[in-house]
Amino acid sequence: MPSEIRALFAMVARPEVVSLAGGAPYVSALPLDVVGDMIGDLVANRGAEALQYGSAQGDVVLRERICDVMALEGITASADDVVVTVGAQQALDLVTKIFVDPGDVVLAEAPSYVGALGTFASYQADVVHVPLDEGGLIPAALRETLDRLTREGRRVKFLYTVPNFQNPSGVTLTTARRAQILEICAAYDVLVIEDNPYGLLGFDGEPTRAMRADDSERVIYLGSFSKTIASGLRVGWALAPHAVRAKLVLAAESAVLCHPALSQVAVREYLTTQPWREQIKSFRELYRSRRDAMLDALDALMPDGCTWTRPGGGFFVWLTLPEGLDAKAMAPRAIAERVAYVPGTGFYADGGGRRNMRLSYCFPEPDRIREGVRRLAGVIESEIRMRDTFGGVRPGAASGGVHTPGPGVV
Amino acid sequence: MPSEIRALFAMVARPEVVSLAGGAPYVSALPLDVVGDMIGDLVANRGAEALQYGSAQGDVVLRERICDVMALEGITASADDVVVTVGAQQALDLVTKIFVDPGDVVLAEAPSYVGALGTFASYQADVVHVPLDEGGLIPAALRETLDRLTREGRRVKFLYTVPNFQNPSGVTLTTARRAQILEICAAYDVLVIEDNPYGLLGFDGEPTRAMRADDSERVIYLGSFSKTIASGLRVGWALAPHAVRAKLVLAAESAVLCHPALSQVAVREYLTTQPWREQIKSFRELYRSRRDAMLDALDALMPDGCTWTRPGGGFFVWLTLPEGLDAKAMAPRAIAERVAYVPGTGFYADGGGRRNMRLSYCFPEPDRIREGVRRLAGVIESEIRMRDTFGGVRPGAASGGVHTPGPGVV
């Protein structure tokens, strides 16, 4: 986490601040009594398994349940090709460790998930951004970028993409573009890392078909129960082509020996005995009402010149400030007005995003969201007046290096 | 895990085989009902915390309890210098990631913990072994090795040591040698990684004073609750000098975002509300009786020419076969006789250990231990006859590369 974001989060923890910054799911919406009984019984009756070392690849029945979950997005997979990881973050870390040598290029959307940028930086990858718009990553821009990098003789290891309700932009890659992107990556022989924590949290219709559903050889799919069950269990996974899967298991062993059995058997039991599809539906309704609260408030309150995305699912809205404003410089003033967001610069490896901010609606109640947007609109209006009076941007702190965020920025 | 050990473990899982191979603690000795109730209540009543993301460094109250545990070995530490990790394995992985560049030298005991060797290999460290004897790592040999490496212009990053009831040898570093080793490492400006999963599982008297207790600047201490509470929670930690601690937190964020909150609050609650000192005492009694069963059986049954260590705690006995025998070549024949062990070669990065095996007494009941040793003695006797008849060692499989073991070899 860049130190200035760290400082910001310390302030955000104060109860009088409305935080539109965090990416934490609203786990209190789970039936905690039921889940508590379930986990308590597991330990009491099957503690010899739940409290013991497990295999490095992960529990086989859990991996079968994971295949059931992925089937909702059109994926046909064998449990043998799944590796259970400490959140999808660990899957991303291990994939990067396996594939990336210092100086290799990794392609990522502009903007991209800050935690991924931190991992890429930790292996000294050179992140090259590819722009996105309301329809997700732009295929023509991807092709141009690959053309240029090829001419320059650069080695591109993979494209990292969050196709559904992207973090931080909230946009979703269209179906047509998914096929185009797979085609382009095949032409340039580039792997695709499809990171999909939010795919089942769409507000309209059925889940979008995963890219992995149409290409089992080129796509490494990363999944997570952090947003559909509970983030504190840290159960994620990678579904990888067979040869990569073998390397992932060795890398996971070397990194943590094995995933916590307690978390694994809890998720396995939850998926086996609890109405998990209905619970996801109830999460969807919850987040939809919060998304509506945020968009309604933005529509009603934001000054002219601000624009924002209209997510069809997930947790995030991406807001662009009027020309001449700086979201990072403005952040301390927003905190002083008791509202917090994540400045856009954290989501770029190249200094971009100064006019952007990520607003999340996943955690606060709708009334708090409206109040947060009201405060934010006031801060932006005041910034616009300053700009109009003084004719420029007030200086902000210099852009920090790229680091993984704390869990608050997930 | 080397592929041949992997295959071996598949066989070992059969119930008719007495496994003296695994390093899994006997978690069934915990009061599972009580622990189940405790964890169930935590989820039901504090699920918003137990099922949510946490900080990358780990829960602060848990870190304070960890300081209480370390105080039993003479360590004075601040919770601020502790990082909670996914087992001590992750701490070792992150320390290696931070310090080791490809080709750097890491010093390790001969033999050394196979999981550490796997991690070092994954970062392309060059492991140089330093011999140990019944008193642990030999200071004169350490000095000689450092002398030689210095003359060769090699860069030595750290000494990795398991000072108490070492895995796999079972030996403990004497108090006098601890001081000497710290002195030598200071003279050569080499860090010490003190990995101490078994320190509180000594069978005689008080715990030995940790090396970290006498040097807070040069020693990075790794601890674990895998053997004193439950391995399936995967709660370990690193206690590091302040500047290193900051790097560890960033590396942990990048690797897994944060440690599973459920495991952390479970351990925090257990250490706060349960009689954990008494439980450790009861684990000690349990393992002592199994150690006694194993040593008694070895004394009674092993053929002449075999020698073995006499551990004062922990989980392992290290056995040396008579001249001309090969523990690795013998392993499949032992399995055929329904007894399993880990061949010594896995604990060396340099092909050593062919006459050695690790025997663990932590998991099987005493009667099974005696039966296992009886079967093993029979296999060795038969090997000795073969050697005497044919005058040499039957060829074994070629030595595989070094990998982290599966959890079975912990």
Coordinates of N, CA and C in Angstrom, one line a residue, chain B residues 147-154:
Chain B
D147 N 34.5 -18.9 6.2 CA 35.9 -18.5 5.7 C 36.0 -18.9 4.2
R148 N 35.7 -20.1 3.9 CA 35.9 -20.6 2.5 C 35.0 -19.7 1.6
L149 N 33.7 -19.5 1.9 CA 32.8 -18.8 1.1 C 33.3 -17.3 0.9
T150 N 33.9 -16.8 2.0 CA 34.4 -15.4 1.9 C 35.6 -15.3 0.9
R151 N 36.5 -16.3 1.1 CA 37.6 -16.4 0.1 C 37.2 -16.5 -1.3
E152 N 36.1 -17.3 -1.5 CA 35.6 -17.5 -2.9 C 34.7 -16.3 -3.4
G153 N 34.6 -15.3 -2.5 CA 33.8 -14.1 -2.9 C 32.3 -14.3 -3.0
R154 N 31.8 -15.3 -2.4 CA 30.4 -15.6 -2.4 C 29.6 -14.7 -1.5

